Amino acid sequence: MLCATAMMSTANAGTLVLESWRVDDKALWETVLIPAFSKRHPGIDIRFTPTTPTEYDSTLLTRFSSGTAGDLVACRPFDVSQTLYNKGFLDKLDGKPGMEHFEATALLAWQTDDAKATFCMPVASVIHGFLYNKKIFKKLNLQAPKTQAEFLTILDAVKKSGNYVPLALGTAEKWEATQTLFTSIGPNYWHGETGRKALIAGKAKFTDAQYVAAFDYAAKLGSYLPSTASTQTYSDSQHQFASGKAAVYPVGSWDISYFNQVQGLDFGVFAPPVRATGDKCYILDHMDIGIGINKKSRNKEDAYKFLEWLGSQEFADLYTNRVTGFFSLSNHLIAVRDPIGKQMMEWRTTCESSIRVNAQILNRGQPSMEQELWNVNADLLNGTITGKEAATKIQNSFASVYRLKR
């Protein structure tokens, strides 16, 4: 039905279909964002047609192949969207109106490897850190940690109290072990972009000391997970922290809006602790979503009008403050109103930003490094492998990728 709708919609002049995996944003687009655009362009109808996140990539590729994809599409960062561009499904956007509001670093996730073509407009990034329950911290006389040693001391104190789970995280779905924990704490070990790019260039290996040390630290944190961690899902962890049963929650900023709705929950946030006092801090500020134009859109003129608006101050402000925890990648100055989101965004001024270590190039092997990291980090937190074993497994899995880059 969705395919038929998309096909019919792209055939009608003045109508644009926008595809996305952000099902949760449907009401926002229909009641806030699209009406704001329509005030400036009353003759253009926008239809937001989301697909379940786990099905989005495959169904979008199918629709592109069959000629039924929407006029505009939400873009995953890096390789998934680059594949769509390489197949000829997305327009090249360099020099188009609205693109001038993005610095080169913001474009990185939606460019070819040689940076000669940009195929999606950056929309927003997500930032990682740790939420903490203020009532529990006050009761146990604890302060938000700045160093990793302080963090372990806090987790020990919570564990010793016997009343709360120190760290609300499960491994049943595996992805959280990597995306909200390992890739969050790791940049403080491999110095963010320096270490990530060294892996891509073949100048470093996962078996080098700094990467092994990151796995080792993650293994230590595994001892503070709930006893049911191996069967605990993502939603279980959310509920565990929301109900006041856990002291700390490894967070991606997308979770802020969920916890904001929990009545009586008083929580704060701290950045991934540095290894030692005085060390430079690194945060995971991961490019998450962009928007591209279907090369075969039947209403490309209006699609570019919409793209120009997506690059505006108005859109950046609406999206940042209505989709809490998603931060504009434009160079517009945005006043973030949510206090937790504001604090996380301010980390950009004191810490160096990096992206997920496997996001660019390294994820092109089969099986993907993403999937391998999920498995390895879940095993690590469950205590079935050591940090050195985890590093060796990842390095061996992708040795051929590194050799190609040398």
CSV table of C-alpha atoms in Angstrom, one decimal:
chain,number,residue,atom,x,y,z
A,1,MET,CA,0.0,0.0,0.0
A,2,LEU,CA,2.9,2.4,0.9
A,3,CYS,CA,4.6,1.7,-2.4
A,4,ALA,CA,1.4,2.5,-4.3
A,5,THR,CA,0.9,5.6,-2.3
A,6,ALA,CA,4.4,6.8,-3.1
A,7,MET,CA,4.0,6.1,-6.8
A,8,MET,CA,0.8,8.0,-7.0
A,9,SER,CA,2.1,10.9,-4.9
A,10,THR,CA,5.2,11.5,-7.0
A,11,ALA,CA,3.0,11.7,-10.1
A,12,ASN,CA,1.0,14.6,-8.8
A,13,ALA,CA,2.4,18.1,-9.3
A,14,GLY,CA,2.7,20.1,-6.1
A,15,THR,CA,3.0,16.9,-4.0
A,16,LEU,CA,6.2,15.6,-2.3
A,17,VAL,CA,6.5,12.4,-0.5
A,18,LEU,CA,9.1,12.3,2.3
A,19,GLU,CA,10.3,8.8,3.4
A,20,SER,CA,11.9,8.2,6.8
A,21,TRP,CA,12.6,5.5,9.4
A,22,ARG,CA,11.6,8.0,12.2
A,23,VAL,CA,8.2,6.6,12.8
A,24,ASP,CA,8.0,8.5,16.1
A,25,ASP,CA,8.3,11.9,14.2
A,26,LYS,CA,5.1,11.4,12.2
A,27,ALA,CA,3.0,13.7,14.4
A,28,LEU,CA,5.8,16.3,14.5
A,29,TRP,CA,6.1,16.5,10.8
A,30,GLU,CA,2.3,16.6,10.3
A,31,THR,CA,1.5,19.2,13.0
A,32,VAL,CA,4.6,21.3,13.2
A,33,LEU,CA,7.2,21.0,10.5
A,34,ILE,CA,5.1,20.6,7.4
A,35,PRO,CA,2.7,23.4,8.4
A,36,ALA,CA,5.7,25.7,9.0
A,37,PHE,CA,6.9,25.0,5.5
A,38,SER,CA,3.4,25.3,4.0
A,39,LYS,CA,3.2,28.9,5.3
A,40,ARG,CA,6.0,29.9,3.0
A,41,HIS,CA,5.0,27.5,0.2
A,42,PRO,CA,1.2,27.1,0.3
A,43,GLY,CA,1.0,25.3,-3.1
A,44,ILE,CA,3.3,22.4,-2.1
A,45,ASP,CA,1.8,19.4,-0.3
A,46,ILE,CA,4.2,17.3,1.8
A,47,ARG,CA,3.3,13.7,2.8
A,48,PHE,CA,5.5,12.1,5.5
A,49,THR,CA,5.5,8.3,5.0
A,50,PRO,CA,7.7,6.5,7.6
A,51,THR,CA,8.8,2.9,7.6
A,52,THR,CA,9.7,0.7,10.6
A,53,PRO,CA,13.4,1.4,11.3
A,54,THR,CA,14.5,-2.2,11.0
A,55,GLU,CA,12.8,-2.5,7.6
A,56,TYR,CA,13.6,1.0,6.2
A,57,ASP,CA,17.0,0.3,4.5
A,58,SER,CA,15.8,-2.8,2.6
A,59,THR,CA,12.4,-1.5,1.6
A,60,LEU,CA,13.8,1.9,0.5
A,61,LEU,CA,16.3,0.1,-1.8
A,62,THR,CA,13.4,-2.0,-3.2
A,63,ARG,CA,11.3,1.1,-3.9
A,64,PHE,CA,14.2,2.9,-5.6
A,65,SER,CA,14.8,-0.1,-7.7
A,66,SER,CA,11.1,-0.3,-8.7
A,67,GLY,CA,10.8,3.4,-9.3
A,68,THR,CA,8.3,3.9,-6.4
A,69,ALA,CA,10.5,5.7,-3.9
A,70,GLY,CA,9.4,9.1,-2.5
A,71,ASP,CA,10.7,12.5,-3.8
A,72,LEU,CA,12.7,13.0,-0.6
A,73,VAL,CA,14.3,10.4,1.6
A,74,ALA,CA,15.8,10.4,5.1
A,75,CYS,CA,19.4,9.3,4.8
A,76,ARG,CA,21.4,7.1,7.1
A,77,PRO,CA,24.9,8.3,7.6
A,78,PHE,CA,27.8,7.0,5.6
A,79,ASP,CA,27.8,3.7,3.7
A,80,VAL,CA,24.1,3.0,3.4
A,81,SER,CA,23.3,6.3,1.7
A,82,GLN,CA,26.5,6.3,-0.3
A,83,THR,CA,25.4,3.0,-1.8
A,84,LEU,CA,22.1,4.6,-2.9
A,85,TYR,CA,24.1,7.5,-4.5
A,86,ASN,CA,26.5,5.1,-6.2
A,87,LYS,CA,23.5,3.2,-7.7
A,88,GLY,CA,22.3,6.5,-9.2
A,89,PHE,CA,19.2,6.9,-6.9
A,90,LEU,CA,20.2,10.3,-5.2
A,91,ASP,CA,20.9,13.7,-6.6
A,92,LYS,CA,24.2,15.4,-6.1
A,93,LEU,CA,23.5,18.4,-3.9
A,94,ASP,CA,26.7,20.4,-3.9
A,95,GLY,CA,26.0,24.1,-4.5
A,96,LYS,CA,22.2,23.8,-4.1
A,97,PRO,CA,20.4,26.5,-2.0
A,98,GLY,CA,20.5,25.7,1.7
A,99,MET,CA,23.7,23.6,1.5
A,100,GLU,CA,25.8,26.7,2.3
A,101,HIS,CA,24.7,26.5,5.9
A,102,PHE,CA,26.8,23.4,6.7
A,103,GLU,CA,30.5,23.2,7.4
A,104,ALA,CA,32.7,20.5,5.8
A,105,THR,CA,32.7,18.4,8.9
A,106,ALA,CA,28.9,18.2,8.9
A,107,LEU,CA,28.8,17.0,5.3
A,108,LEU,CA,31.2,14.1,6.0
A,109,ALA,CA,28.6,11.5,6.6
A,110,TRP,CA,26.9,12.1,3.3
A,111,GLN,CA,29.8,12.5,0.9
A,112,THR,CA,31.7,10.2,-1.4
A,113,ASP,CA,35.0,9.0,0.0
A,114,ASP,CA,36.9,11.7,-2.1
A,115,ALA,CA,34.5,14.4,-0.8
A,116,LYS,CA,33.7,15.4,-4.4
A,117,ALA,CA,30.0,14.8,-4.2
A,118,THR,CA,27.5,15.4,-1.4
A,119,PHE,CA,24.2,13.5,-1.8
A,120,CYS,CA,22.2,14.3,1.4
A,121,MET,CA,21.7,17.5,3.4
A,122,PRO,CA,22.7,17.0,7.0
A,123,VAL,CA,19.9,17.4,9.5
A,124,ALA,CA,20.9,16.3,13.0
A,125,SER,CA,23.4,14.4,15.2
A,126,VAL,CA,23.0,12.5,18.5
A,127,ILE,CA,25.3,12.8,21.5
A,128,HIS,CA,26.2,10.0,23.9
A,129,GLY,CA,26.8,10.2,27.7
A,130,PHE,CA,25.3,8.9,31.0
A,131,LEU,CA,22.2,9.8,32.8
A,132,TYR,CA,22.1,9.5,36.6
A,133,ASN,CA,19.3,9.5,39.1
A,134,LYS,CA,19.7,12.6,41.3
A,135,LYS,CA,17.7,11.1,44.2
A,136,ILE,CA,19.8,8.0,44.4
A,137,PHE,CA,23.1,10.0,44.1
A,138,LYS,CA,21.9,12.4,46.9
A,139,LYS,CA,20.9,9.5,49.1
A,140,LEU,CA,24.3,7.8,48.7
A,141,ASN,CA,26.2,11.1,48.8
A,142,LEU,CA,27.6,10.8,45.3
A,143,GLN,CA,28.6,13.4,42.8
A,144,ALA,CA,28.7,13.0,39.0
A,145,PRO,CA,32.1,11.7,38.0
A,146,LYS,CA,34.7,13.3,35.8
A,147,THR,CA,37.3,10.5,35.7
A,148,GLN,CA,36.9,6.8,35.1
A,149,ALA,CA,38.2,5.9,38.5
A,150,GLU,CA,35.5,8.2,40.1
A,151,PHE,CA,32.9,6.4,37.9
A,152,LEU,CA,34.0,3.0,39.2
A,153,THR,CA,33.9,4.3,42.8
A,154,ILE,CA,30.3,5.5,42.3
A,155,LEU,CA,29.2,2.2,40.7
A,156,ASP,CA,30.9,0.3,43.6
A,157,ALA,CA,29.0,2.4,46.1
A,158,VAL,CA,25.7,1.8,44.4
A,159,LYS,CA,26.4,-1.9,44.2
A,160,LYS,CA,27.4,-2.1,47.9
A,161,SER,CA,24.2,-0.3,48.9
A,162,GLY,CA,22.3,-3.3,47.6
A,163,ASN,CA,19.2,-1.3,46.8
A,164,TYR,CA,19.8,-0.3,43.2
A,165,VAL,CA,21.2,-1.5,39.9
A,166,PRO,CA,24.4,0.5,39.3
A,167,LEU,CA,24.2,0.5,35.5
A,168,ALA,CA,20.9,0.0,33.6
A,169,LEU,CA,22.0,-1.9,30.5
A,170,GLY,CA,21.1,-5.2,29.0
A,171,THR,CA,22.7,-7.3,26.3
A,172,ALA,CA,19.7,-9.2,24.9
A,173,GLU,CA,19.5,-7.0,21.8
A,174,LYS,CA,23.3,-6.5,21.7
A,175,TRP,CA,23.3,-3.1,19.9
A,176,GLU,CA,23.3,-1.0,23.1
A,177,ALA,CA,26.5,-2.7,24.3
A,178,THR,CA,28.2,-1.1,21.3
A,179,GLN,CA,26.2,2.0,20.4
A,180,THR,CA,25.5,3.4,23.8
A,181,LEU,CA,28.5,2.1,25.7
A,182,PHE,CA,31.6,1.0,23.8
A,183,THR,CA,31.6,3.7,21.1
A,184,SER,CA,30.8,6.3,23.8
A,185,ILE,CA,33.7,5.5,26.2
A,186,GLY,CA,36.1,4.5,23.5
A,187,PRO,CA,37.1,7.9,22.0
A,188,ASN,CA,38.7,8.9,25.4
A,189,TYR,CA,41.1,6.0,24.8
A,190,TRP,CA,41.9,6.3,21.1
A,191,HIS,CA,41.7,10.1,21.0
A,192,GLY,CA,38.5,10.4,19.0
A,193,GLU,CA,39.0,11.1,15.3
A,194,THR,CA,42.8,10.5,15.5
A,195,GLY,CA,42.3,6.9,16.5
A,196,ARG,CA,39.3,6.3,14.2
A,197,LYS,CA,41.1,7.6,11.1
A,198,ALA,CA,44.2,5.7,12.0
A,199,LEU,CA,42.2,2.5,11.8
A,200,ILE,CA,40.9,3.5,8.4
A,201,ALA,CA,44.4,4.3,7.1
A,202,GLY,CA,45.7,1.0,8.3
A,203,LYS,CA,48.1,2.9,10.7
A,204,ALA,CA,46.5,1.3,13.8
A,205,LYS,CA,45.0,-2.0,14.7
A,206,PHE,CA,42.2,-2.9,17.2
A,207,THR,CA,44.9,-5.0,19.0
A,208,ASP,CA,46.9,-1.9,19.8
A,209,ALA,CA,47.0,-0.9,23.4
A,210,GLN,CA,44.6,2.0,23.3
A,211,TYR,CA,41.8,-0.1,21.7
A,212,VAL,CA,42.4,-3.1,24.0
A,213,ALA,CA,42.2,-0.8,27.0
A,214,ALA,CA,38.8,0.5,25.9
A,215,PHE,CA,37.5,-3.1,25.7
A,216,ASP,CA,39.0,-3.8,29.1
A,217,TYR,CA,37.2,-0.8,30.6
A,218,ALA,CA,33.9,-1.9,29.1
A,219,ALA,CA,34.5,-5.3,30.6
A,220,LYS,CA,34.9,-3.7,34.0
A,221,LEU,CA,31.6,-1.9,33.6
A,222,GLY,CA,30.0,-5.2,32.8
A,223,SER,CA,30.2,-6.3,36.4
A,224,TYR,CA,27.8,-3.5,37.3
A,225,LEU,CA,25.0,-4.6,35.0
A,226,PRO,CA,21.8,-6.2,36.4
A,227,SER,CA,21.9,-9.9,37.1
A,228,THR,CA,19.4,-10.4,34.3
A,229,ALA,CA,21.5,-8.5,31.8
A,230,SER,CA,21.7,-11.3,29.2
A,231,THR,CA,17.9,-11.3,28.8
A,232,GLN,CA,17.3,-7.6,29.4
A,233,THR,CA,16.1,-5.6,26.4
A,234,TYR,CA,16.5,-2.0,25.5
A,235,SER,CA,13.0,-1.2,26.7
A,236,ASP,CA,13.6,-3.1,29.9
A,237,SER,CA,16.7,-0.9,30.6
A,238,GLN,CA,14.6,2.2,29.9
A,239,HIS,CA,12.0,1.1,32.4
A,240,GLN,CA,14.6,0.1,35.0
A,241,PHE,CA,16.0,3.6,35.0
A,242,ALA,CA,12.7,5.4,34.7
A,243,SER,CA,11.2,3.5,37.7
A,244,GLY,CA,14.1,4.6,39.9
A,245,LYS,CA,15.6,1.1,40.2
A,246,ALA,CA,18.9,2.0,38.6
A,247,ALA,CA,21.4,4.8,39.4
A,248,VAL,CA,23.1,5.3,35.9
A,249,TYR,CA,21.9,4.8,32.4
A,250,PRO,CA,24.2,4.9,29.3
A,251,VAL,CA,22.3,7.2,27.1
A,252,GLY,CA,22.0,8.3,23.5
A,253,SER,CA,20.4,11.8,23.4
A,254,TRP,CA,17.5,10.3,21.5
A,255,ASP,CA,16.3,8.9,24.9
A,256,ILE,CA,15.9,12.3,26.6
A,257,SER,CA,12.3,12.8,25.4
A,258,TYR,CA,11.3,9.4,26.7
A,259,PHE,CA,12.6,10.1,30.3
A,260,ASN,CA,11.2,13.7,30.2
A,261,GLN,CA,7.7,12.1,30.2
A,262,VAL,CA,8.3,10.1,33.4
A,263,GLN,CA,6.6,11.9,36.2
A,264,GLY,CA,8.8,12.3,39.3
A,265,LEU,CA,12.0,11.2,37.7
A,266,ASP,CA,14.8,13.7,38.5
A,267,PHE,CA,17.8,13.0,36.4
A,268,GLY,CA,21.1,14.6,35.4
A,269,VAL,CA,23.7,13.8,32.8
A,270,PHE,CA,27.5,13.6,32.6
A,271,ALA,CA,29.9,13.1,29.7
A,272,PRO,CA,31.9,9.9,29.3
A,273,PRO,CA,34.5,10.2,32.1
A,274,VAL,CA,38.2,10.8,31.0
A,275,ARG,CA,40.9,8.4,31.9
A,276,ALA,CA,42.7,10.7,34.3
A,277,THR,CA,42.3,14.2,35.7
A,278,GLY,CA,43.5,16.8,33.2
A,279,ASP,CA,43.0,14.6,30.1
A,280,LYS,CA,41.4,16.1,27.1
A,281,CYS,CA,37.8,14.9,26.8
A,282,TYR,CA,36.2,13.3,23.7
A,283,ILE,CA,32.5,12.9,23.1
A,284,LEU,CA,30.5,10.8,20.6
A,285,ASP,CA,28.6,13.4,18.5
A,286,HIS,CA,27.4,11.1,15.8
A,287,MET,CA,25.8,12.3,12.5
A,288,ASP,CA,22.5,10.5,12.5
A,289,ILE,CA,20.1,11.8,9.9
A,290,GLY,CA,20.2,13.7,6.6
A,291,ILE,CA,17.7,14.2,3.7
A,292,GLY,CA,18.3,13.5,0.0
A,293,ILE,CA,16.4,14.0,-3.2
A,294,ASN,CA,15.3,11.1,-5.4
A,295,LYS,CA,17.1,11.6,-8.7
A,296,LYS,CA,14.0,10.4,-10.5
A,297,SER,CA,11.5,12.6,-8.6
A,298,ARG,CA,8.8,13.9,-10.9
A,299,ASN,CA,8.6,17.1,-8.9
A,300,LYS,CA,12.2,18.0,-8.4
A,301,GLU,CA,11.6,21.8,-8.5
A,302,ASP,CA,9.5,21.7,-5.4
A,303,ALA,CA,11.8,19.2,-3.8
A,304,TYR,CA,14.6,21.7,-4.0
A,305,LYS,CA,12.4,24.4,-2.5
A,306,PHE,CA,11.8,22.1,0.4
A,307,LEU,CA,15.5,21.3,0.7
A,308,GLU,CA,16.3,25.0,0.9
A,309,TRP,CA,13.9,25.3,3.8
A,310,LEU,CA,15.5,22.4,5.5
A,311,GLY,CA,18.7,24.4,5.6
A,312,SER,CA,17.1,27.4,7.2
A,313,GLN,CA,17.3,28.7,10.7
A,314,GLU,CA,13.6,28.2,11.1
A,315,PHE,CA,13.9,24.4,10.5
A,316,ALA,CA,17.0,24.0,12.6
A,317,ASP,CA,15.4,25.6,15.6
A,318,LEU,CA,12.1,23.7,15.2
A,319,TYR,CA,13.8,20.3,14.7
A,320,THR,CA,16.3,20.8,17.6
A,321,ASN,CA,13.7,21.9,20.1
A,322,ARG,CA,10.8,19.7,19.1
A,323,VAL,CA,12.8,16.5,18.5
A,324,THR,CA,14.6,16.6,21.8
A,325,GLY,CA,18.0,15.0,21.7
A,326,PHE,CA,18.6,15.5,18.0
A,327,PHE,CA,21.0,18.4,17.4
A,328,SER,CA,21.1,20.5,14.3
A,329,LEU,CA,24.3,20.1,12.1
A,330,SER,CA,23.8,23.5,10.5
A,331,ASN,CA,25.9,26.6,11.4
A,332,HIS,CA,22.8,28.5,12.6
A,333,LEU,CA,23.0,29.5,16.3
A,334,ILE,CA,20.3,27.5,18.1
A,335,ALA,CA,19.1,28.1,21.7
A,336,VAL,CA,18.4,24.5,23.0
A,337,ARG,CA,15.6,24.8,25.5
A,338,ASP,CA,15.7,21.3,27.1
A,339,PRO,CA,18.2,21.5,30.0
A,340,ILE,CA,19.7,18.0,29.5
A,341,GLY,CA,19.9,18.5,25.8
A,342,LYS,CA,21.5,21.9,26.3
A,343,GLN,CA,24.1,20.5,28.7
A,344,MET,CA,25.0,17.7,26.2
A,345,MET,CA,25.2,20.2,23.3
A,346,GLU,CA,27.5,22.4,25.4
A,347,TRP,CA,30.0,19.5,25.6
A,348,ARG,CA,30.9,20.4,22.0
A,349,THR,CA,32.6,23.5,23.3
A,350,THR,CA,34.8,21.8,25.9
A,351,CYS,CA,35.4,18.3,24.4
A,352,GLU,CA,36.5,17.1,20.9
A,353,SER,CA,33.7,15.5,18.9
A,354,SER,CA,34.0,12.1,17.2
A,355,ILE,CA,31.7,9.6,15.5
A,356,ARG,CA,31.2,5.9,15.9
A,357,VAL,CA,34.4,4.2,15.2
A,358,ASN,CA,33.0,1.8,12.6
A,359,ALA,CA,30.7,4.2,10.8
A,360,GLN,CA,32.9,5.2,7.9
A,361,ILE,CA,34.5,2.7,5.4
A,362,LEU,CA,35.3,0.0,8.1
A,363,ASN,CA,31.7,-1.1,8.0
A,364,ARG,CA,31.9,-2.4,4.4
A,365,GLY,CA,33.0,-5.9,5.2
A,366,GLN,CA,30.8,-9.0,5.4
A,367,PRO,CA,29.6,-9.5,8.1
A,368,SER,CA,29.7,-5.7,8.9
A,369,MET,CA,31.9,-4.4,11.7
A,370,GLU,CA,28.7,-3.0,13.2
A,371,GLN,CA,27.3,-6.5,13.7
A,372,GLU,CA,30.6,-8.0,14.8
A,373,LEU,CA,31.0,-5.2,17.4
A,374,TRP,CA,27.4,-5.9,18.7
A,375,ASN,CA,28.3,-9.6,19.3
A,376,VAL,CA,31.7,-8.9,20.8
A,377,ASN,CA,30.6,-6.2,23.2
A,378,ALA,CA,27.6,-8.2,24.3
A,379,ASP,CA,29.9,-11.2,25.1
A,380,LEU,CA,32.4,-8.8,26.8
A,381,LEU,CA,29.7,-7.3,29.1
A,382,ASN,CA,28.4,-10.8,29.8
A,383,GLY,CA,31.9,-11.8,30.9
A,384,THR,CA,32.4,-14.6,28.4
A,385,ILE,CA,35.4,-13.0,26.7
A,386,THR,CA,38.2,-10.7,27.7
A,387,GLY,CA,39.1,-7.3,26.3
A,388,LYS,CA,42.1,-8.7,24.5
A,389,GLU,CA,40.0,-11.5,23.0
A,390,ALA,CA,37.4,-9.0,21.9
A,391,ALA,CA,40.0,-6.8,20.2
A,392,THR,CA,41.7,-9.8,18.5
A,393,LYS,CA,38.3,-11.0,17.1
A,394,ILE,CA,37.4,-7.6,15.6
A,395,GLN,CA,40.9,-7.2,14.2
A,396,ASN,CA,41.0,-10.6,12.6
A,397,SER,CA,37.5,-10.2,11.2
A,398,PHE,CA,38.5,-7.0,9.3
A,399,ALA,CA,42.2,-7.7,8.5
A,400,SER,CA,41.4,-7.8,4.8
A,401,VAL,CA,39.9,-4.3,5.0
A,402,TYR,CA,42.9,-2.9,6.7
A,403,ARG,CA,45.3,-4.5,4.1
A,404,LEU,CA,43.4,-2.8,1.3
A,405,LYS,CA,43.9,0.6,3.0
A,406,ARG,CA,47.6,0.2,3.5
